[in-house]
XYZ file of C-alpha atoms in Angstrom:
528
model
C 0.000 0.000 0.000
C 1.165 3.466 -0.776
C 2.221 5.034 2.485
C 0.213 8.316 1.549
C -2.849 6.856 0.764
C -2.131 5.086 4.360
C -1.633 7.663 6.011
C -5.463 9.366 4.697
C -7.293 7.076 7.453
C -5.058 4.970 9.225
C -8.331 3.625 11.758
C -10.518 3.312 9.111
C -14.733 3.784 9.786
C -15.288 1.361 12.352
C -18.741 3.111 13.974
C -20.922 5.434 12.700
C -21.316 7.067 16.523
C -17.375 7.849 16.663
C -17.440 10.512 13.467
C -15.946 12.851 15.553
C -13.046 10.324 16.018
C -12.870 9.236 12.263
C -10.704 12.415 11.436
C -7.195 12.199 11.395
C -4.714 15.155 11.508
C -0.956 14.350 10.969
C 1.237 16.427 12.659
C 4.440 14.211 11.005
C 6.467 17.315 8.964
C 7.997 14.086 6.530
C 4.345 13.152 5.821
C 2.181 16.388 5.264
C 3.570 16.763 1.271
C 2.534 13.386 0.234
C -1.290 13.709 1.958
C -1.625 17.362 0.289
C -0.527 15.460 -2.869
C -3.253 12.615 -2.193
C -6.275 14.857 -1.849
C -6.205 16.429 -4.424
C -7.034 12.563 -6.691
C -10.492 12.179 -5.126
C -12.420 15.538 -5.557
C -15.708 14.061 -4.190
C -14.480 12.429 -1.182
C -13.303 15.921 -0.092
C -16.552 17.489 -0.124
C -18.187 15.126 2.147
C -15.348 15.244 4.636
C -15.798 19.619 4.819
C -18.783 19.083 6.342
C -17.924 15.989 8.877
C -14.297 17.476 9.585
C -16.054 20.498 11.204
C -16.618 18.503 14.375
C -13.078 17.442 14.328
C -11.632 21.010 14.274
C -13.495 22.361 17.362
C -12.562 19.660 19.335
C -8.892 20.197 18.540
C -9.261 24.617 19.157
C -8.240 24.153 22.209
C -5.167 22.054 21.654
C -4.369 24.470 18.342
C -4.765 27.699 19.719
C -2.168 26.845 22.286
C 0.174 26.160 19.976
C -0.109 29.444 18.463
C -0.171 31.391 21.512
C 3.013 29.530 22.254
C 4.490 30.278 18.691
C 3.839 33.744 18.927
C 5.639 33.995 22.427
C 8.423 32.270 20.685
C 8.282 34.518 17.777
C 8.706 37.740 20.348
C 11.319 36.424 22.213
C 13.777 35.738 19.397
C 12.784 38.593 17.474
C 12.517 36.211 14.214
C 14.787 33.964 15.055
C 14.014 30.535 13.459
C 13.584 27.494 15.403
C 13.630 23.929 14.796
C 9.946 22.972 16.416
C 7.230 21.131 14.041
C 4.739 23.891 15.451
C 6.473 26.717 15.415
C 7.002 27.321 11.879
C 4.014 25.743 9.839
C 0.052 26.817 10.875
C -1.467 23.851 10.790
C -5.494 23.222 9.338
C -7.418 20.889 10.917
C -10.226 21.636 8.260
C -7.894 20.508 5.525
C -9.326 17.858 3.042
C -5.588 16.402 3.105
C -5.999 15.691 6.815
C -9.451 13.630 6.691
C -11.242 11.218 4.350
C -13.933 9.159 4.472
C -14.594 6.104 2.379
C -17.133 5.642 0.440
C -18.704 2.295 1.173
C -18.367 -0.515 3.783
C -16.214 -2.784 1.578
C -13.906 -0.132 2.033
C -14.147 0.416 5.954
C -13.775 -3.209 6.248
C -10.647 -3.871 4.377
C -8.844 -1.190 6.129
C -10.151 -2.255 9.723
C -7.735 -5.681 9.449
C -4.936 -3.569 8.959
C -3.734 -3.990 13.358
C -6.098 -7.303 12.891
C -9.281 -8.541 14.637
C -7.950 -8.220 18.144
C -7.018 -4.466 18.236
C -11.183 -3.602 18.117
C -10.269 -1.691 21.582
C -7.265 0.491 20.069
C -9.957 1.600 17.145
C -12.812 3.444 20.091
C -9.802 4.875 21.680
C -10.552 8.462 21.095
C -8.138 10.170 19.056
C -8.092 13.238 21.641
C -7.096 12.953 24.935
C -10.012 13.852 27.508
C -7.507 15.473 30.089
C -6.806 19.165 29.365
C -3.216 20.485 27.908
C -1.416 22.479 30.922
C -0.301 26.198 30.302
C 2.235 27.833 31.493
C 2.446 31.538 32.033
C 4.877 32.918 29.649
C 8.241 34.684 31.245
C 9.448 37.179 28.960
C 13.112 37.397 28.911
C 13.548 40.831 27.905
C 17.415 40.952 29.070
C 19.563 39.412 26.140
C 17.015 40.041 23.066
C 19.550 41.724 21.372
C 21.917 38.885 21.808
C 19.845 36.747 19.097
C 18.218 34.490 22.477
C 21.655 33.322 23.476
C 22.743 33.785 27.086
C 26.440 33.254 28.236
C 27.164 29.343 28.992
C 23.921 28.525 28.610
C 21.908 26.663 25.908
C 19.606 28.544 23.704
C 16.884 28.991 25.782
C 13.956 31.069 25.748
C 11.498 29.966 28.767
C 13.029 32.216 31.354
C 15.965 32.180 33.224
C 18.423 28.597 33.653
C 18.031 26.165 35.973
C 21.161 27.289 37.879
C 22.147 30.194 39.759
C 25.267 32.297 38.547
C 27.978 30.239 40.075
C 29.993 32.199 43.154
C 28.708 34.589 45.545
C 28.143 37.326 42.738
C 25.121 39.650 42.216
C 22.769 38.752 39.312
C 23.287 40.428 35.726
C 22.005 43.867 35.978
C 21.519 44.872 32.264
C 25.827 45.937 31.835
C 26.041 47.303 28.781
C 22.563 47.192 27.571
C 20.803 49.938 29.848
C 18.423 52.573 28.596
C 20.640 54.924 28.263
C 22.362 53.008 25.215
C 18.532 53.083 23.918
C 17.998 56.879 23.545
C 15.817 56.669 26.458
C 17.143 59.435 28.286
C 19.089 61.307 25.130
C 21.331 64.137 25.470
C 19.416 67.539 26.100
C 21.886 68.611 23.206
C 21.045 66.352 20.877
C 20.576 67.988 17.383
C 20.912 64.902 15.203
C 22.428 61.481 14.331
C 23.894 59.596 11.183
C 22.925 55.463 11.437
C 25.534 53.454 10.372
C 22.942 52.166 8.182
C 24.661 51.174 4.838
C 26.973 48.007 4.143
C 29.891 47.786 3.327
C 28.835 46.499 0.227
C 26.769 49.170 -0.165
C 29.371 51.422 0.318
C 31.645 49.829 -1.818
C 29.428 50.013 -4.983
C 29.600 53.627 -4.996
C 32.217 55.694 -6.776
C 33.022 58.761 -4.830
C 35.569 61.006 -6.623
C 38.628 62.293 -4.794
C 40.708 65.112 -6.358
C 44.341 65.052 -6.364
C 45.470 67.406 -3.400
C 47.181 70.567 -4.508
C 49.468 72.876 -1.844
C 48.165 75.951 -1.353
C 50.516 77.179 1.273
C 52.471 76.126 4.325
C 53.779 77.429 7.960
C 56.492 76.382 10.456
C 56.466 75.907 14.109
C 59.908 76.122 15.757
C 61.564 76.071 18.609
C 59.624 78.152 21.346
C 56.742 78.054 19.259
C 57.001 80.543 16.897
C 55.115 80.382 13.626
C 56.877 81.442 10.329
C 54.863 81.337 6.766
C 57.354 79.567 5.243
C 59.012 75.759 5.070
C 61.863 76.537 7.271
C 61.110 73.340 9.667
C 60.458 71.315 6.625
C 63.407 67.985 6.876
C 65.194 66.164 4.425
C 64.802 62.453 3.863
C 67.498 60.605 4.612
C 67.771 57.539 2.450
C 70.361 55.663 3.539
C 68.060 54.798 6.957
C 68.797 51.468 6.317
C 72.371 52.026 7.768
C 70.798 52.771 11.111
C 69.521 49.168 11.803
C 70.502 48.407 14.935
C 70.086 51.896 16.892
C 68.616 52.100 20.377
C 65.626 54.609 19.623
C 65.789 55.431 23.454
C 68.396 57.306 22.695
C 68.260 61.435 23.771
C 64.629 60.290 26.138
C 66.063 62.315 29.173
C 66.321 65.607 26.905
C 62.724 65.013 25.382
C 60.291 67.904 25.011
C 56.918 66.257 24.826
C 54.256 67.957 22.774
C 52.086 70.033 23.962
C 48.552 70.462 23.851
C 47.665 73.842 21.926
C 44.106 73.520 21.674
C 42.465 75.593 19.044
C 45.304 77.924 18.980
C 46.552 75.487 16.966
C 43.563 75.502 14.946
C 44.644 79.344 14.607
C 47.501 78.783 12.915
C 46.065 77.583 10.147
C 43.556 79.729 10.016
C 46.153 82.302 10.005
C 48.084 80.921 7.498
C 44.993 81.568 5.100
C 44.355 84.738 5.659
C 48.468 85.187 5.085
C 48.096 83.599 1.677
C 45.020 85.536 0.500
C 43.267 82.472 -0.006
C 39.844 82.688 -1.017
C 36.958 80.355 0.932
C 33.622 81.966 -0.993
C 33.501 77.886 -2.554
C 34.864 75.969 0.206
C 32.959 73.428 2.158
C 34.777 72.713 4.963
C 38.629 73.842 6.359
C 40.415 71.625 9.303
C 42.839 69.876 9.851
C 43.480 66.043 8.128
C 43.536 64.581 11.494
C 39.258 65.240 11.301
C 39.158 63.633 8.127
C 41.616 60.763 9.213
C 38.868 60.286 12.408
C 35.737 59.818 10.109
C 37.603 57.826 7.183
C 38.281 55.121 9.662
C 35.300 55.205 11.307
C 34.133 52.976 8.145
C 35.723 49.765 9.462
C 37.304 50.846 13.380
C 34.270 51.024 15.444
C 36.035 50.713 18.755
C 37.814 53.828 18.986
C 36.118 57.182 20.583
C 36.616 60.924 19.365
C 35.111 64.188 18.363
C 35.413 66.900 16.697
C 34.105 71.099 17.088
C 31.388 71.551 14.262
C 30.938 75.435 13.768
C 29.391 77.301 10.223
C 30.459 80.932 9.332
C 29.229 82.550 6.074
C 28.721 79.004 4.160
C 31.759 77.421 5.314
C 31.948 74.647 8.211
C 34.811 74.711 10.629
C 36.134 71.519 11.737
C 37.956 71.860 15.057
C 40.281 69.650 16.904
C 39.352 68.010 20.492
C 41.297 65.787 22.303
C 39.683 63.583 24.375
C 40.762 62.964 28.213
C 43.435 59.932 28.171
C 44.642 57.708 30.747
C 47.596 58.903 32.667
C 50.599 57.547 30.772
C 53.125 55.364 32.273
C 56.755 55.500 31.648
C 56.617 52.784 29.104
C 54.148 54.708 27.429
C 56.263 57.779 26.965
C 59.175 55.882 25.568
C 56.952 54.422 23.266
C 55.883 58.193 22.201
C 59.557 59.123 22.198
C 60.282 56.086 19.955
C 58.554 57.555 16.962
C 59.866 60.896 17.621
C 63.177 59.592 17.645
C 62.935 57.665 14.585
C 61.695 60.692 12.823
C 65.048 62.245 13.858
C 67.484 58.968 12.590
C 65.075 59.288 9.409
C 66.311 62.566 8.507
C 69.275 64.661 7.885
C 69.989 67.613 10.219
C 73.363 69.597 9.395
C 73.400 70.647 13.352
C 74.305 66.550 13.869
C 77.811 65.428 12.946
C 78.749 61.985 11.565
C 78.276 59.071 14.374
C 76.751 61.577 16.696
C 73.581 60.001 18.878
C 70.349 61.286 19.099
C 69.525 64.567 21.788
C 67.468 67.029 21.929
C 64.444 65.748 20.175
C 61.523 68.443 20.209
C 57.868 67.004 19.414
C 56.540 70.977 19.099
C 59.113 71.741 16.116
C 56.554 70.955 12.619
C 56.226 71.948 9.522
C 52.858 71.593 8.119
C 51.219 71.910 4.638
C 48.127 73.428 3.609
C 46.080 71.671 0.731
C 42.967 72.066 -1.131
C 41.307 69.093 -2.366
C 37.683 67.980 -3.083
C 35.806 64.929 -1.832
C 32.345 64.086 -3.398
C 30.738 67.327 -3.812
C 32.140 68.849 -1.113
C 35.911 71.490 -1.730
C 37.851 71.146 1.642
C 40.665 72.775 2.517
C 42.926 71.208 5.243
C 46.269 71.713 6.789
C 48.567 68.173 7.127
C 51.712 67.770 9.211
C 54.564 66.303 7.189
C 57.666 64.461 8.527
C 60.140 64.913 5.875
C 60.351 65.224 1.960
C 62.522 63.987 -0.741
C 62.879 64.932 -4.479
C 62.985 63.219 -7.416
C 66.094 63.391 -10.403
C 64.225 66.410 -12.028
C 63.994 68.304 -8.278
C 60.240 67.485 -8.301
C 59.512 67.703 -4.131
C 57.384 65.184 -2.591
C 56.564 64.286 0.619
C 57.277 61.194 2.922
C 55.492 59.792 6.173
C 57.675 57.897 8.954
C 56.010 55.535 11.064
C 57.197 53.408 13.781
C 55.623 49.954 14.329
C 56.598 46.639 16.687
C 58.051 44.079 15.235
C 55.019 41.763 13.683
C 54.642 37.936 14.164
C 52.360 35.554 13.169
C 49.788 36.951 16.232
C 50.078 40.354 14.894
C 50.138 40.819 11.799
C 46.368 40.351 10.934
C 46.023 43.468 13.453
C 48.831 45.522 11.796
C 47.053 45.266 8.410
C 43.301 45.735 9.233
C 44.067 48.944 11.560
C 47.504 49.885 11.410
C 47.959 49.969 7.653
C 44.139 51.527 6.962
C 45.215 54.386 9.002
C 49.049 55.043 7.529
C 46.991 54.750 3.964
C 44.022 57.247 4.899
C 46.446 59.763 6.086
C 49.089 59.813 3.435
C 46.135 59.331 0.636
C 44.298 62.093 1.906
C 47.504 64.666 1.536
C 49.144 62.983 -1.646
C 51.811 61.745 0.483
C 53.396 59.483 -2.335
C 55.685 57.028 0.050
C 55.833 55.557 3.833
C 58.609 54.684 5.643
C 57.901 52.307 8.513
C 60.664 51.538 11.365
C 60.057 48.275 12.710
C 61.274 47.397 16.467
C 61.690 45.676 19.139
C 60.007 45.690 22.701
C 62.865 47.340 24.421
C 62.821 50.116 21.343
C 65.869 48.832 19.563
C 65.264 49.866 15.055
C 65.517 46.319 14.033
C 64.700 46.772 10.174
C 62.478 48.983 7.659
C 60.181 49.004 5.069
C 59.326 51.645 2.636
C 55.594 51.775 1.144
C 53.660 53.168 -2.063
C 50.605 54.282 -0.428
C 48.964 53.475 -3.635
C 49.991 49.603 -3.334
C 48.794 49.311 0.533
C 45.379 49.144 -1.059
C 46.327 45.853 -3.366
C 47.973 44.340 -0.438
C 44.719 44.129 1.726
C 42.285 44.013 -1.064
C 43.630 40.665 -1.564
C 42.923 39.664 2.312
C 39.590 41.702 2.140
C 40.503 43.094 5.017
C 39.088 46.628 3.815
C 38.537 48.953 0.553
C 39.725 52.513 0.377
C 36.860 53.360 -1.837
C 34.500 52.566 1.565
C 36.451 54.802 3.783
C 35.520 57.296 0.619
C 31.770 56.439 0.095
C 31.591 56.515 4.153
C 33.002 60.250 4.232
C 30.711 61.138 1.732
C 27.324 60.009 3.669
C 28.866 61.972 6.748
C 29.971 65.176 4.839
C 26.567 65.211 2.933
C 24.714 65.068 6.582
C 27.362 67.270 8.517
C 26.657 69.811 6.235
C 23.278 69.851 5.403
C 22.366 69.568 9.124
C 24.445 72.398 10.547
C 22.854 76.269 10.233
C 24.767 79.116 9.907
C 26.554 80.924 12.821
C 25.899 77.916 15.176
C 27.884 75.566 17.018
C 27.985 71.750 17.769
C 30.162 69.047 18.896
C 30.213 66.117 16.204
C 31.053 62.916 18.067
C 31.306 59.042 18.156
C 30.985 57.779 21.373
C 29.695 54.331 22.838
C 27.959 52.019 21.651
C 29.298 53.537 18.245
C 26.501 52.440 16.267
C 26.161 56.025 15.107
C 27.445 59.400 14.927
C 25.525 62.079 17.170
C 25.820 66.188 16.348
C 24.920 68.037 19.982
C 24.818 71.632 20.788
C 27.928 73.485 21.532
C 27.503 76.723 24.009
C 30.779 78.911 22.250
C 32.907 79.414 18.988
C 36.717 79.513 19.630
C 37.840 82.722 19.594
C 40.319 81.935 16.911
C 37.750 80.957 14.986
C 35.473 84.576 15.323
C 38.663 86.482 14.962
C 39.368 84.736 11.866
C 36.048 85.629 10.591
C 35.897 89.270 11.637
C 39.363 89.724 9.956
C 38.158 88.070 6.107
């Protein structure tokens, strides 16, 4: 026999007083295709069985609307989440033709009565439903870990309520860490203006093609010693290209004489600003003017979602002032200033200064003395003009000038490497891309600060080297600078002031309220 057409009426008609019992719903998910298939090849015994199936179906309410209640519950708690239960996911008809046939005469009903034999009469007036009622328990709504996906930590997937077990140890229960209301805009910032979703893909992202102009010096200035500002390149070093001669130099070399750099606030923001007005250079079409350390900040943002920071938002006469903030940092431990002092003093061995004779060591190493660049460039729609500290420069046969970055990095391994080239090398590539900065220079050491070997980069061919990884796409970090510049500006009203930040849970960036304009920043205007 054909296990579908068994599986119509598996009990057969044995009394005409137990109708209500002649109805048979499979809830087997390996067995409901072939009945649907079945019905459908005897058209007349399905429209007797509407009417005697009726019956049937209100008996079974009870048990069915439980289900569903249940299923829904399930449904809530996981937020969509799909389950492996033979209720959960299919609604089931009791109605349905598939699910109940009667024959059409006794011959019939007889020859499929012998199928359990003579002696199983008893087993065939056994109601099909059972008389005692299905118990229900309240539902507990877990409401702590829904956006976790259902899963709690060391536990199985579970979503009736809390485990078994206590929390091993004499330690409180969870109290929401991490997932309070405050991460839920519950209680939002009184200074809350607006917010940019991180709601685009990266694949998303990466279909679009945001154009980038070539950067093109406009001017420059010099900080020097004491901290003098001159409109010229006079703190502007050399290359020096035989760095590879200096393997083997103890970079902690000259620490006891180090000047750290200090914190100038927006006076340093001033600098450029006065560097502008020195140069006569027009901002009637310019978008935005800051520094590329901004623009280094929201390029990453695209793939580093981990790392705080903001940024002063103000608009004067169509163009949108991007200051610098620093955020508070831990205090720093000695180890952490010789680290500092490490690049520093790299930056030194990388470069040739007359004042040091042949073989002499490293002293005297300034952080404040810079020489910066000011370039105009265009991203999207949007003309920016930024200043960019450089290291050092070098020159081609012809005397063509180009710049150089130096960069300082530990010695990778096998653990570290992975790291180096998702974070370390997106940022050396975002900030010498977003200048022009042709080449990188990176001095690899040890953990006790000894120059063990370096590396010189194209920024153009960082880009190929992690493409091939898919570690990240430069055109992303574009397409994501775009969205923010298109919202940053279009959000913003003239001669007010906000604070542009990314701050936990960094699933978006906020624009609040700022009270004041840096002075720098109203002088500059008054003086256009």
């Amino acid at each position: 026999m054909d296990f579908a057409e068994q599986s119509m009426n598996l009990f057969g008609e044995s009394d005409e007083e137990e109708g209500n019992n002649n109805n048979y719903s499979n809830d087997d998910e390996e067995e409901r295709e072939p009945q649907q298939q079945s019905s459908s090849s005897s058209p007349s015994s399905s429209s007797s069985s509407s009417s005697g199936s009726s019956s049937a179906s209100s008996s079974s309410s009870s048990s069915s609307s439980n289900h569903s209640s249940s299923a829904e519950e399930d449904n809530d708690d996981t937020h969509g989440e799909v389950k492996s239960s033979s209720y959960n996911n299919h609604d089931y008809n009791y109605n349905d033709d598939s699910n109940s046939h009667y024959y059409e005469n006794d011959e019939e009903a007889e020859e499929d009565k012998d199928l359990f034999d003579s002696d199983n009469e008893e087993y065939i007036k056994t109601p099909a439903n059972s008389p005692f009622p299905v118990p229900v328990l309240p539902p507990v709504r877990n409401t702590n870990n829904h956006t976790r996906g259902g899963f709690g930590r060391g536990r199985w997937q579970n979503d009736r309520g809390p485990g078994l077990l206590p929390r091993p140890g004499p330690y409180p229960q969870r109290q929401n860490y991490g997932y309070g209301q405050k991460f839920f805009n519950s209680h939002r910032d009184e200074r809350f203006v607006s917010e940019l979703k991180f709601s685009k893909s990266e694949e998303t992202l990466a279909r679009k093609a945001i154009a980038f102009q070539e950067p093109c010096e406009l001017a420059c200035f010099s900080r020097v010693e004491g901290g003098d500002v001159y409109f010229d390149d006079r703190s502007l070093r050399l290359f020096k290209r035989l760095i590879t001669e200096d393997i083997g130099t103890d970079l902690n070399e000259g620490f006891d004489s180090f000047i750290e750099k200090k914190d100038l606030g927006s006076q340093g923001f001033g600098d450029l600003l006065a560097t502008i007005r020195n140069k006569n250079i027009p901002l009637q079409n310019m978008h935005f003017v800051t520094y590329r350390n901004n623009l280094n900040k929201i390029l990453a943002t695209a793939y580093i979602r981990h790392e705080p920071w903001e940024m002063g938002v103000h608009k004067r006469n169509g163009v949108v002032y991007l200051d610098v903030h620093k955020l508070p940092e831990r205090p720093q431990s000695e180890l952490d200033r010789r680290r500092c002092y490490w690049g520093y003093c790299f930056e030194t061995l990388a470069t040739e200064d007359p004042r040091r004779a042949d073989g002499e060591g490293i002293h005297h190493v300034d952080a404040n003395v810079e020489y910066c660049a000011v370039i105009k460039t265009k991203l999207g729609a949007h003309r920016i003009l930024m200043g960019a500290e450089m290291d050092c420069c070098d020159s081609t046969d012809d005397g063509r000038r180009f710049y150089v970055e130096l960069k300082t990095s530990r010695e990778l391994d096998y653990h570290t490497e992975e790291r180096y080239e998702r974070e370390k090398l997106l940022k050396f590539w975002i900030q010498s891309f977003l200048a022009g900065v042709p080449y990188i220079v990176i001095g690899f050491r040890d953990d006790g600060g000894r120059l063990v070997r370096t590396e010189r980069l194209r920024t153009k061919d960082i880009t190929h080297r992690v493409k091939m990884k898919n570690y990240w796409q430069g055109g992303v970090c574009l397409a994501f600078a775009d969205e923010v510049l298109c919202w940053l500006y279009g959000t913003v009203k003239e001669n007010e002031d906000y604070i542009l930040q990314f701050a936990p849970p960094f699933t978006r960036l906020e624009l609040l309220q700022a009270q004041s304009c840096p002075d720098v920043i109203t002088n500059h205007v008054l003086q256009l």
